[in-house]
Every structure is written in structure tokens, then in C-alpha cells.
PDB file of C-alpha atoms in Angstrom:
ATOM      1  CA  MET A   6      47.433 -13.092   8.562  1.00 56.00           C
ATOM      2  CA  ILE A   7      46.552  -9.518   9.511  1.00 55.00           C
ATOM      3  CA  THR A   8      43.342  -9.789   7.465  1.00 73.00           C
ATOM      4  CA  TRP A   9      42.177 -12.858   9.363  1.00 77.00           C
ATOM      5  CA  ILE A  10      43.010 -11.244  12.698  1.00 82.00           C
ATOM      6  CA  ARG A  11      40.883  -8.267  11.649  1.00 79.00           C
ATOM      7  CA  ILE A  12      37.989 -10.527  10.657  1.00 82.00           C
ATOM      8  CA  GLY A  13      38.245 -12.323  13.987  1.00 88.00           C
ATOM      9  CA  LEU A  14      38.141  -9.005  15.853  1.00 90.00           C
ATOM     10  CA  ILE A  15      35.061  -7.917  13.877  1.00 90.00           C
ATOM     11  CA  PHE A  16      33.196 -11.088  14.787  1.00 90.00           C
ATOM     12  CA  ALA A  17      34.303 -10.831  18.411  1.00 95.00           C
ATOM     13  CA  ILE A  18      33.207  -7.197  18.757  1.00 95.00           C
ATOM     14  CA  LEU A  19      29.829  -7.768  17.109  1.00 94.00           C
ATOM     15  CA  THR A  20      29.242 -10.886  19.203  1.00 95.00           C
ATOM     16  CA  VAL A  21      29.958  -9.045  22.450  1.00 97.00           C
ATOM     17  CA  VAL A  22      27.833  -6.030  21.467  1.00 97.00           C
ATOM     18  CA  THR A  23      24.970  -8.316  20.459  1.00 96.00           C
ATOM     19  CA  LEU A  24      25.106 -10.283  23.713  1.00 96.00           C
ATOM     20  CA  VAL A  25      25.130  -7.065  25.754  1.00 97.00           C
ATOM     21  CA  LEU A  26      22.231  -5.384  23.924  1.00 97.00           C
ATOM     22  CA  LEU A  27      20.084  -8.447  23.205  1.00 96.00           C
ATOM     23  CA  PRO A  28      18.514  -8.924  26.688  1.00 97.00           C
ATOM     24  CA  PHE A  29      17.403  -5.281  26.726  1.00 97.00           C
ATOM     25  CA  GLN A  30      16.044  -5.552  23.179  1.00 97.00           C
ATOM     26  CA  LEU A  31      14.079  -8.709  23.983  1.00 96.00           C
ATOM     27  CA  LEU A  32      12.550  -7.044  27.023  1.00 97.00           C
ATOM     28  CA  ALA A  33      11.743  -3.943  24.990  1.00 96.00           C
ATOM     29  CA  LEU A  34      10.070  -6.099  22.332  1.00 95.00           C
ATOM     30  CA  ARG A  35       8.137  -8.046  24.970  1.00 95.00           C
ATOM     31  CA  TYR A  36       6.718  -4.895  26.571  1.00 95.00           C
ATOM     32  CA  ASP A  37       6.764  -2.712  23.453  1.00 92.00           C
ATOM     33  CA  TRP A  38       9.036  -0.118  25.029  1.00 93.00           C
ATOM     34  CA  PRO A  39      10.280   2.745  22.790  1.00 92.00           C
ATOM     35  CA  LEU A  40      13.765   1.439  23.539  1.00 95.00           C
ATOM     36  CA  ARG A  41      13.201  -1.335  20.971  1.00 95.00           C
ATOM     37  CA  ARG A  42      13.463   1.292  18.229  1.00 92.00           C
ATOM     38  CA  ARG A  43      16.663   2.888  19.541  1.00 94.00           C
ATOM     39  CA  LEU A  44      18.815  -0.112  20.441  1.00 96.00           C
ATOM     40  CA  PRO A  45      19.112  -1.391  16.847  1.00 96.00           C
ATOM     41  CA  ARG A  46      20.502   2.014  15.786  1.00 97.00           C
ATOM     42  CA  TRP A  47      23.294   1.673  18.313  1.00 97.00           C
ATOM     43  CA  TRP A  48      24.074  -1.839  17.044  1.00 97.00           C
ATOM     44  CA  HIS A  49      24.068  -0.726  13.401  1.00 97.00           C
ATOM     45  CA  ARG A  50      26.382   2.202  14.127  1.00 97.00           C
ATOM     46  CA  ILE A  51      28.886  -0.063  15.820  1.00 97.00           C
ATOM     47  CA  ALA A  52      28.606  -2.597  12.978  1.00 94.00           C
ATOM     48  CA  CYS A  53      29.277   0.075  10.339  1.00 94.00           C
ATOM     49  CA  SER A  54      32.236   1.340  12.336  1.00 94.00           C
ATOM     50  CA  VAL A  55      33.953  -2.022  12.751  1.00 92.00           C
ATOM     51  CA  LEU A  56      33.243  -3.006   9.145  1.00 90.00           C
ATOM     52  CA  GLY A  57      34.823   0.218   7.923  1.00 90.00           C
ATOM     53  CA  ILE A  58      31.687   1.640   6.291  1.00 93.00           C
ATOM     54  CA  ARG A  59      31.856   5.432   6.153  1.00 94.00           C
ATOM     55  CA  ILE A  60      28.472   7.111   5.725  1.00 97.00           C
ATOM     56  CA  ARG A  61      27.983  10.551   4.204  1.00 97.00           C
ATOM     57  CA  ILE A  62      24.497  12.011   4.608  1.00 98.00           C
ATOM     58  CA  HIS A  63      23.016  14.516   2.166  1.00 98.00           C
ATOM     59  CA  GLY A  64      19.718  16.248   2.824  1.00 97.00           C
ATOM     60  CA  ARG A  65      17.682  15.583   5.917  1.00 97.00           C
ATOM     61  CA  LEU A  66      15.417  12.899   7.253  1.00 98.00           C
ATOM     62  CA  GLU A  67      11.807  14.100   7.060  1.00 98.00           C
ATOM     63  CA  SER A  68      10.739  15.257  10.519  1.00 96.00           C
ATOM     64  CA  ARG A  69       6.999  14.878   9.969  1.00 95.00           C
ATOM     65  CA  ARG A  70       5.138  11.657  10.720  1.00 95.00           C
ATOM     66  CA  PRO A  71       3.852   9.142   9.721  1.00 96.00           C
ATOM     67  CA  LEU A  72       6.855   8.458   7.507  1.00 97.00           C
ATOM     68  CA  MET A  73       7.824   5.733   5.048  1.00 97.00           C
ATOM     69  CA  LEU A  74      11.270   5.681   3.450  1.00 98.00           C
ATOM     70  CA  ALA A  75      11.549   4.302  -0.085  1.00 97.00           C
ATOM     71  CA  ALA A  76      15.135   3.255  -0.819  1.00 97.00           C
ATOM     72  CA  ASN A  77      17.028   1.484  -3.573  1.00 95.00           C
ATOM     73  CA  HIS A  78      18.510  -1.851  -2.560  1.00 92.00           C
ATOM     74  CA  ALA A  79      22.036  -2.867  -3.533  1.00 90.00           C
ATOM     75  CA  SER A  80      23.134  -4.988  -0.571  1.00 87.00           C
ATOM     76  CA  TRP A  81      22.423  -6.293   2.911  1.00 86.00           C
ATOM     77  CA  LYS A  82      24.666  -3.411   4.006  1.00 90.00           C
ATOM     78  CA  ASP A  83      21.807  -1.025   3.160  1.00 94.00           C
ATOM     79  CA  ILE A  84      20.167  -2.310   6.357  1.00 94.00           C
ATOM     80  CA  LEU A  85      23.221  -1.378   8.420  1.00 94.00           C
ATOM     81  CA  VAL A  86      23.540   2.032   6.779  1.00 97.00           C
ATOM     82  CA  LEU A  87      19.922   3.142   7.188  1.00 97.00           C
ATOM     83  CA  GLY A  88      19.712   1.496  10.601  1.00 97.00           C
ATOM     84  CA  ALA A  89      22.729   3.529  11.729  1.00 97.00           C
ATOM     85  CA  ILE A  90      21.133   6.806  10.626  1.00 97.00           C
ATOM     86  CA  ALA A  91      17.642   6.546  12.127  1.00 97.00           C
ATOM     87  CA  ASP A  92      15.333   4.447  14.292  1.00 96.00           C
ATOM     88  CA  VAL A  93      13.726   2.445  11.510  1.00 97.00           C
ATOM     89  CA  ALA A  94      12.007  -0.860  10.862  1.00 95.00           C
ATOM     90  CA  PHE A  95      12.240  -2.689   7.560  1.00 95.00           C
ATOM     91  CA  ILE A  96       9.870  -4.437   5.201  1.00 91.00           C
ATOM     92  CA  ALA A  97      11.584  -7.708   4.284  1.00 88.00           C
ATOM     93  CA  LYS A  98      10.862 -10.755   2.161  1.00 84.00           C
ATOM     94  CA  ALA A  99       9.382 -13.608   4.185  1.00 85.00           C
ATOM     95  CA  GLU A 100      12.342 -15.908   3.455  1.00 86.00           C
ATOM     96  CA  VAL A 101      14.688 -13.504   5.241  1.00 87.00           C
ATOM     97  CA  ALA A 102      13.164 -14.644   8.530  1.00 88.00           C
ATOM     98  CA  ASP A 103      14.716 -18.100   7.984  1.00 88.00           C
ATOM     99  CA  TRP A 104      18.225 -16.868   7.139  1.00 82.00           C
ATOM    100  CA  PRO A 105      20.912 -17.683   9.721  1.00 78.00           C
ATOM    101  CA  ILE A 106      21.997 -14.677  11.800  1.00 80.00           C
ATOM    102  CA  PHE A 107      20.403 -12.111   9.446  1.00 82.00           C
ATOM    103  CA  GLY A 108      16.968 -13.600  10.051  1.00 88.00           C
ATOM    104  CA  LEU A 109      17.348 -13.348  13.814  1.00 89.00           C
ATOM    105  CA  LEU A 110      18.580  -9.772  13.573  1.00 89.00           C
ATOM    106  CA  ALA A 111      15.584  -8.891  11.379  1.00 92.00           C
ATOM    107  CA  LYS A 112      13.177 -10.413  13.907  1.00 92.00           C
ATOM    108  CA  TRP A 113      14.834  -8.637  16.821  1.00 92.00           C
ATOM    109  CA  GLN A 114      14.366  -5.362  14.968  1.00 92.00           C
ATOM    110  CA  LYS A 115      10.699  -6.239  14.458  1.00 92.00           C
ATOM    111  CA  SER A 116      10.827  -6.211  10.666  1.00 94.00           C
ATOM    112  CA  VAL A 117       7.619  -6.672   8.692  1.00 90.00           C
ATOM    113  CA  PHE A 118       7.909  -9.888   6.689  1.00 89.00           C
ATOM    114  CA  VAL A 119       5.894 -10.007   3.478  1.00 84.00           C
ATOM    115  CA  VAL A 120       5.084 -12.709   0.943  1.00 77.00           C
ATOM    116  CA  ARG A 121       5.134 -10.846  -2.354  1.00 65.00           C
ATOM    117  CA  GLU A 122       4.040 -13.822  -4.442  1.00 61.00           C
ATOM    118  CA  GLN A 123       0.778 -14.375  -2.524  1.00 59.00           C
ATOM    119  CA  LYS A 124      -1.482 -11.547  -3.663  1.00 59.00           C
ATOM    120  CA  ARG A 125      -4.308 -12.718  -1.413  1.00 57.00           C
ATOM    121  CA  ARG A 126      -2.185 -11.716   1.579  1.00 60.00           C
ATOM    122  CA  THR A 127      -1.305  -8.282   0.223  1.00 61.00           C
ATOM    123  CA  GLY A 128      -4.151  -6.571   2.089  1.00 67.00           C
ATOM    124  CA  GLU A 129      -3.160  -8.150   5.393  1.00 73.00           C
ATOM    125  CA  GLN A 130       0.481  -7.153   4.922  1.00 76.00           C
ATOM    126  CA  VAL A 131      -0.432  -3.618   3.869  1.00 80.00           C
ATOM    127  CA  ASN A 132      -2.564  -3.249   6.991  1.00 83.00           C
ATOM    128  CA  GLU A 133       0.307  -4.326   9.239  1.00 86.00           C
ATOM    129  CA  VAL A 134       2.612  -1.749   7.679  1.00 88.00           C
ATOM    130  CA  ALA A 135      -0.123   0.884   7.932  1.00 89.00           C
ATOM    131  CA  GLU A 136      -0.576   0.160  11.647  1.00 89.00           C
ATOM    132  CA  ARG A 137       3.136   0.562  12.265  1.00 92.00           C
ATOM    133  CA  LEU A 138       3.181   3.839  10.331  1.00 93.00           C
ATOM    134  CA  ALA A 139       0.198   5.105  12.295  1.00 89.00           C
ATOM    135  CA  ALA A 140       2.140   4.291  15.488  1.00 90.00           C
ATOM    136  CA  ARG A 141       4.745   6.803  14.239  1.00 91.00           C
ATOM    137  CA  GLU A 142       7.363   4.212  13.370  1.00 94.00           C
ATOM    138  CA  ILE A 143       9.596   4.917  10.390  1.00 97.00           C
ATOM    139  CA  ILE A 144       9.159   2.043   7.960  1.00 96.00           C
ATOM    140  CA  VAL A 145      11.683   1.362   5.190  1.00 96.00           C
ATOM    141  CA  LEU A 146      10.446  -0.060   1.901  1.00 94.00           C
ATOM    142  CA  PHE A 147      12.790  -1.417  -0.774  1.00 93.00           C
ATOM    143  CA  PRO A 148      10.362  -1.217  -3.711  1.00 91.00           C
ATOM    144  CA  GLU A 149      12.676  -3.088  -6.100  1.00 88.00           C
ATOM    145  CA  GLY A 150      11.936  -6.241  -4.129  1.00 81.00           C
ATOM    146  CA  THR A 151      15.494  -7.559  -4.575  1.00 83.00           C
ATOM    147  CA  THR A 152      19.113  -6.421  -4.536  1.00 83.00           C
ATOM    148  CA  SER A 153      20.947  -5.048  -7.574  1.00 86.00           C
ATOM    149  CA  ASP A 154      24.523  -4.492  -8.748  1.00 84.00           C
ATOM    150  CA  GLY A 155      24.372  -0.998  -7.237  1.00 86.00           C
ATOM    151  CA  ASN A 156      24.637   0.816 -10.576  1.00 89.00           C
ATOM    152  CA  ARG A 157      20.973   1.547 -11.203  1.00 90.00           C
ATOM    153  CA  LEU A 158      17.439   1.300  -9.893  1.00 92.00           C
ATOM    154  CA  LEU A 159      15.719  -1.901 -10.996  1.00 89.00           C
ATOM    155  CA  GLU A 160      12.064  -2.229 -11.944  1.00 88.00           C
ATOM    156  CA  VAL A 161      10.012  -1.109  -8.984  1.00 86.00           C
ATOM    157  CA  LYS A 162       7.067  -2.894  -7.381  1.00 74.00           C
ATOM    158  CA  THR A 163       4.738  -0.231  -5.992  1.00 75.00           C
ATOM    159  CA  SER A 164       1.991  -2.347  -4.390  1.00 74.00           C
ATOM    160  CA  LEU A 165       3.205  -1.767  -0.832  1.00 74.00           C
ATOM    161  CA  PHE A 166       3.016   1.990  -1.331  1.00 87.00           C
ATOM    162  CA  GLY A 167      -0.624   1.213  -0.626  1.00 86.00           C
ATOM    163  CA  ALA A 168       0.366   0.982   3.030  1.00 87.00           C
ATOM    164  CA  ALA A 169       0.987   4.715   3.013  1.00 91.00           C
ATOM    165  CA  SER A 170      -2.530   5.333   1.728  1.00 89.00           C
ATOM    166  CA  ALA A 171      -3.987   2.838   4.212  1.00 88.00           C
ATOM    167  CA  ALA A 172      -2.346   4.703   7.104  1.00 91.00           C
ATOM    168  CA  VAL A 173      -3.842   8.080   6.126  1.00 93.00           C
ATOM    169  CA  PRO A 174      -7.081   7.722   8.153  1.00 91.00           C
ATOM    170  CA  ALA A 175      -5.053   7.089  11.317  1.00 86.00           C
ATOM    171  CA  SER A 176      -2.841  10.143  10.771  1.00 90.00           C
ATOM    172  CA  PRO A 177      -3.852  13.141  12.912  1.00 86.00           C
ATOM    173  CA  GLU A 178      -3.271  15.491   9.968  1.00 90.00           C
ATOM    174  CA  GLY A 179      -4.676  13.152   7.334  1.00 93.00           C
ATOM    175  CA  VAL A 180      -1.357  12.759   5.527  1.00 96.00           C
ATOM    176  CA  VAL A 181       1.436  10.171   5.325  1.00 96.00           C
ATOM    177  CA  TYR A 182       4.859  11.148   4.009  1.00 97.00           C
ATOM    178  CA  VAL A 183       6.909   8.927   1.715  1.00 97.00           C
ATOM    179  CA  GLN A 184      10.518  10.060   1.353  1.00 98.00           C
ATOM    180  CA  PRO A 185      12.853   8.764  -1.377  1.00 98.00           C
ATOM    181  CA  VAL A 186      16.285   7.767  -0.053  1.00 98.00           C
ATOM    182  CA  SER A 187      19.090   6.800  -2.408  1.00 97.00           C
ATOM    183  CA  ILE A 188      22.009   4.681  -1.214  1.00 97.00           C
ATOM    184  CA  ALA A 189      25.111   4.896  -3.412  1.00 95.00           C
ATOM    185  CA  TYR A 190      28.368   3.056  -2.747  1.00 93.00           C
ATOM    186  CA  THR A 191      30.900   5.517  -4.115  1.00 93.00           C
ATOM    187  CA  GLY A 192      34.338   4.816  -2.654  1.00 90.00           C
ATOM    188  CA  ILE A 193      36.743   2.086  -1.663  1.00 85.00           C
ATOM    189  CA  TYR A 194      40.058   2.621   0.145  1.00 80.00           C
ATOM    190  CA  GLY A 195      39.559   6.363  -0.307  1.00 79.00           C
ATOM    191  CA  MET A 196      39.309   6.085  -4.093  1.00 84.00           C
ATOM    192  CA  PRO A 197      36.198   6.696  -6.235  1.00 86.00           C
ATOM    193  CA  MET A 198      34.295   3.506  -7.030  1.00 86.00           C
ATOM    194  CA  GLY A 199      33.164   3.299 -10.676  1.00 81.00           C
ATOM    195  CA  ARG A 200      30.427   1.146 -12.170  1.00 81.00           C
ATOM    196  CA  TYR A 201      32.806  -1.775 -12.800  1.00 77.00           C
ATOM    197  CA  HIS A 202      33.960  -1.952  -9.189  1.00 76.00           C
ATOM    198  CA  ARG A 203      30.630  -1.151  -7.507  1.00 81.00           C
ATOM    199  CA  PRO A 204      29.540  -4.828  -7.468  1.00 76.00           C
ATOM    200  CA  ILE A 205      32.275  -5.295  -4.839  1.00 77.00           C
ATOM    201  CA  ALA A 206      29.979  -3.472  -2.439  1.00 80.00           C
ATOM    202  CA  ALA A 207      26.676  -4.613  -3.942  1.00 79.00           C
ATOM    203  CA  TRP A 208      25.126  -8.040  -3.486  1.00 75.00           C
ATOM    204  CA  PRO A 209      23.161  -9.080  -6.595  1.00 70.00           C
ATOM    205  CA  GLY A 210      20.753 -11.955  -6.061  1.00 63.00           C
ATOM    206  CA  ASP A 211      22.869 -14.510  -7.950  1.00 60.00           C
ATOM    207  CA  VAL A 212      25.941 -14.056  -5.739  1.00 61.00           C
ATOM    208  CA  GLU A 213      26.327 -16.424  -2.776  1.00 66.00           C
ATOM    209  CA  LEU A 214      26.230 -14.681   0.585  1.00 65.00           C
ATOM    210  CA  VAL A 215      29.198 -16.255   2.377  1.00 66.00           C
ATOM    211  CA  PRO A 216      31.871 -15.456  -0.274  1.00 65.00           C
ATOM    212  CA  HIS A 217      30.435 -11.961  -0.637  1.00 67.00           C
ATOM    213  CA  LEU A 218      30.432 -11.434   3.135  1.00 70.00           C
ATOM    214  CA  MET A 219      34.041 -12.559   3.404  1.00 68.00           C
ATOM    215  CA  GLY A 220      34.990 -10.166   0.605  1.00 68.00           C
ATOM    216  CA  ILE A 221      33.414  -7.261   2.470  1.00 70.00           C
ATOM    217  CA  LEU A 222      35.132  -8.223   5.713  1.00 69.00           C
ATOM    218  CA  LYS A 223      38.482  -8.271   3.918  1.00 67.00           C
ATOM    219  CA  THR A 224      37.828  -4.946   2.171  1.00 69.00           C
ATOM    220  CA  GLY A 225      36.935  -2.898   5.228  1.00 67.00           C
ATOM    221  CA  ALA A 226      37.007   0.563   3.643  1.00 82.00           C
ATOM    222  CA  LEU A 227      33.760   1.438   1.901  1.00 89.00           C
ATOM    223  CA  GLU A 228      32.204   4.859   1.453  1.00 93.00           C
ATOM    224  CA  VAL A 229      28.466   5.276   0.954  1.00 95.00           C
ATOM    225  CA  ASP A 230      26.440   8.386   0.164  1.00 97.00           C
ATOM    226  CA  VAL A 231      22.862   8.548   1.450  1.00 98.00           C
ATOM    227  CA  ASP A 232      20.625  11.204  -0.118  1.00 98.00           C
ATOM    228  CA  PHE A 233      17.324  12.148   1.505  1.00 98.00           C
ATOM    229  CA  GLY A 234      15.009  13.627  -1.110  1.00 98.00           C
ATOM    230  CA  GLU A 235      11.805  15.639  -0.965  1.00 97.00           C
ATOM    231  CA  ALA A 236       8.949  13.673   0.583  1.00 98.00           C
ATOM    232  CA  VAL A 237       5.717  12.979  -1.290  1.00 97.00           C
ATOM    233  CA  GLU A 238       2.429  13.450   0.543  1.00 97.00           C
ATOM    234  CA  PHE A 239      -0.181  10.697   0.518  1.00 96.00           C
ATOM    235  CA  ARG A 240      -3.659  11.960   1.388  1.00 95.00           C
ATOM    236  CA  ALA A 241      -7.129  10.478   1.182  1.00 93.00           C
ATOM    237  CA  GLU A 242      -7.656  11.965  -2.281  1.00 94.00           C
ATOM    238  CA  THR A 243      -4.167  11.055  -3.550  1.00 93.00           C
ATOM    239  CA  ASN A 244      -3.839   8.737  -6.539  1.00 91.00           C
ATOM    240  CA  ARG A 245      -1.565   6.072  -5.092  1.00 89.00           C
ATOM    241  CA  LYS A 246      -0.066   4.993  -8.398  1.00 90.00           C
ATOM    242  CA  LEU A 247       0.789   8.539  -9.444  1.00 92.00           C
ATOM    243  CA  ALA A 248       2.222   9.394  -6.032  1.00 94.00           C
ATOM    244  CA  GLY A 249       4.224   6.168  -6.034  1.00 93.00           C
ATOM    245  CA  ALA A 250       5.553   6.961  -9.502  1.00 93.00           C
ATOM    246  CA  THR A 251       6.665  10.388  -8.250  1.00 95.00           C
ATOM    247  CA  VAL A 252       8.567   8.796  -5.375  1.00 96.00           C
ATOM    248  CA  VAL A 253      10.249   6.339  -7.730  1.00 95.00           C
ATOM    249  CA  GLU A 254      11.244   9.021 -10.230  1.00 96.00           C
ATOM    250  CA  ARG A 255      12.770  11.172  -7.482  1.00 97.00           C
ATOM    251  CA  LEU A 256      14.635   8.147  -6.148  1.00 97.00           C
ATOM    252  CA  ARG A 257      15.914   7.219  -9.604  1.00 96.00           C
ATOM    253  CA  THR A 258      17.100  10.797 -10.245  1.00 96.00           C
ATOM    254  CA  GLN A 259      18.866  11.055  -6.862  1.00 97.00           C
ATOM    255  CA  LEU A 260      20.690   7.778  -7.409  1.00 96.00           C
ATOM    256  CA  ARG A 261      21.721   8.625 -10.979  1.00 95.00           C
ATOM    257  CA  GLN A 262      23.041  12.045  -9.978  1.00 95.00           C
ATOM    258  CA  ARG A 263      25.060  10.575  -7.122  1.00 94.00           C
ATOM    259  CA  LEU A 264      26.512   7.669  -9.123  1.00 92.00           C
ATOM    260  CA  TYR A 265      27.142   9.579 -12.336  1.00 89.00           C
ATOM    261  CA  PRO A 266      27.600  13.280 -11.419  1.00 85.00           C
ATOM    262  CA  ARG A 267      29.417  14.098 -14.662  1.00 73.00           C
ATOM    263  CA  ALA A 268      26.429  12.921 -16.689  1.00 59.00           C
ATOM    264  CA  GLY A 269      24.482  15.878 -15.372  1.00 53.00           C
TER     265      GLY A 269
END
């Protein structure tokens, strides 16, 4: 009974917060006010708080711009976590736009929706991301292209790293920074979360959303470690594939060290 009361309170709080902030966000989107970048961070912070997600930050968000964040992707909660830390916009799969609730939230945050399977549109999508980077927005890329079980970094798709290169000419200093950011779910109810229990927090692609969401709402005590690594510079003369591989290797190392510290 207490669990269901808690779930009801979570929905009530998030509904009220959304209704209060939404008119201001819609106006900010309509007139492209800087406020449109800040309001989502407030919403994400409140969402993490009521859901019981405790965030520990290691390292520091790169202060130089333009900036792209390359993060591993274990769950929809990654959006809440990164959104609570910084004023960011996300690169999302096109089908996310049609999801109930999550799709609307993604649109209101002005996410960049991409169709990965249609290579003929890659250039158009890369240009949109590059324009947003050049406008000094922080864009988050999940290069895996899908969610995982949270225990490792999946095979990475690096094509959209091209957006960093495409934004270089519009950068005043001729450089775009790509920073690896690892997201590791490491605790539950104050206890360490091992590899066998980490799927509780993660949302692999073959798990239905509603049962998973209800499980998270019932859990309500997750700890997540976010590590900001050393940024990689993309310049006009930079080999995009090599630079992208460097970002991925740093991301993989950060995640492995956070999930399996005893392994070295």
C-alpha cells in the first residue's frame, strides 16, 4: 500500500511541476530564449529527487565550447541524470518522438531526432547537430545507438561524431570539444550494485518499458556515478575516425574502472 501511495505522489509531483514549467518552456522555444535550455535542468533535478536517484559527479564538465558529450547508454534514466547536471540537448532516435510522454518531453527539450537507418539523411542530420553546437549548445550523443544492460559499452556507431568536425568552421577558435561521459549505476538501497543486479537500473532494448518503469518507481533508491573524462579536440585537420576512436576508448575505460574498480 505504501509503495502505491509513493508512486501516486511521484506522478502527482511530476505532473504539477510539468504543468507549471511547460508554459514558460513553450514560450522559450517559440522565441528561442536561453531559458529553454535551463528549464529542463530544473525539471530533471526534481524528477531525479522524487524518483530517489542519487547522482555522484566525478571530474568536471568541460567549460570550453562548442561541446559535445559522448555518453554510454544504459537506460532512459540517463536522460534525467545528464539533464539534471547541465543544460543539454540530446540526439535521439526518430521513433522516440512518437513515444507517449517521453516523446513529448524530448520535443519540449528540443532534442535532435535522427534516422540512423537512412544514410542519405546523415548529412542533413549532421548539419543540424553542427548548427546547434556552433550556437554553443551542449549536445549529448549516445554513440551506442541503443540501451544496454549497464555492464559494458556496446559496439559504437561513430558517424555522428562527424557533427563535431562539421561545426569546426563555425567555432571562433577553430576547435570543437568532445568529452567522454560515463554513466554507471552502482548502488541500490545504499548497497553496491553488482553486474547481476545492474539490469534492475538498466533498460535493455528487449525489456518492455511499462514493467521496467514500474520497477524503478517501486525501487526508489538508486545511486549513479557520472565521470567526466578528458575532452578530445576536433579541428579542421583532425582525422574524425581516429579522434572518435579516442573518445570511445576513454569512455570505455572510464566505465570499466567505475563498474569494476577491483579489476584495475
